[in-house]
Amino acid sequence: MAGEDEPPTRDRSRFLTGAVWAVLLLGLWLWGRDITGGVTDGGVFGDGSVTGSRSGEGPPLPDAHDPLEGTARPVQIDIQDLGIHASVIPRSLDSGGAVAAPPYATPQVVGWYGDGPTAGAEGAAVLVGHVDTDRRRAVFYSLSSAQPGTEVEVTRGDGLVAEFTVESAEVVGRAEFDAGEVYGPREDGRAELRLLTCGGTFDRDQRAYTSNVVVSAYLTGTRRS
């Protein structure tokens, strides 16, 4: 993981490419498959009938802000409208090649894929969190309620707050999951954010959710914390 005082490099801020990116996409897909637990019998996101759809039309969205310099890692995420306020910790790939989610002992913590772009840098920063555990709701339980225009703030270790605006929220079924489409950049040259948790219904035989909730946002402002 890059330190906060390391000089910015274009290679570090760009989206991962080639074999490294392929490994990350596979790991992200596996991460979603391996989430277990559940607080309701039918799953918290209904029957998954909106698989692959985007949230409804909202007001015009703001223009994109230029990507931020530096490699300071994200340390806090706040989504006021969804009641999400959480610390962010760096995570890597586990022994199975999947992005290691935050431990179940700390279900209110969000994980950032530390070998990818940081929040606010060019490319798509990936943040993952549990929807629930066997006993309670977790940090991203309300993530599926995100709508175009929802504001997301990510505080970085350098004291900058990267302000993002949600442009889409999708429930993507396992069969329809296209890693390149889900995690690839929507527009070249932008600083983007991907928020991921489980969705659809909970399959108790497979001990996994049937879908993933994928929220896509892009950088629209910045301020000092």
Tab-separated table of C-alpha atoms in Angstrom, residues 155-163 222-225:
chain	number	residue	atom	x	y	z
A	155	THR	CA	-12.068	11.309	3.897
A	156	ARG	CA	-8.468	10.583	2.967
A	157	GLY	CA	-5.344	10.354	5.071
A	158	ASP	CA	-4.053	13.636	3.655
A	159	GLY	CA	-7.007	15.548	5.117
A	160	LEU	CA	-8.869	15.934	1.835
A	161	VAL	CA	-12.511	14.939	1.621
A	162	ALA	CA	-13.376	13.518	-1.792
A	163	GLU	CA	-17.019	14.311	-2.566
A	222	THR	CA	-13.318	18.253	-2.722
A	223	ARG	CA	-12.717	20.086	0.533
A	224	ARG	CA	-10.498	20.015	3.582
A	225	SER	CA	-11.732	18.001	6.533
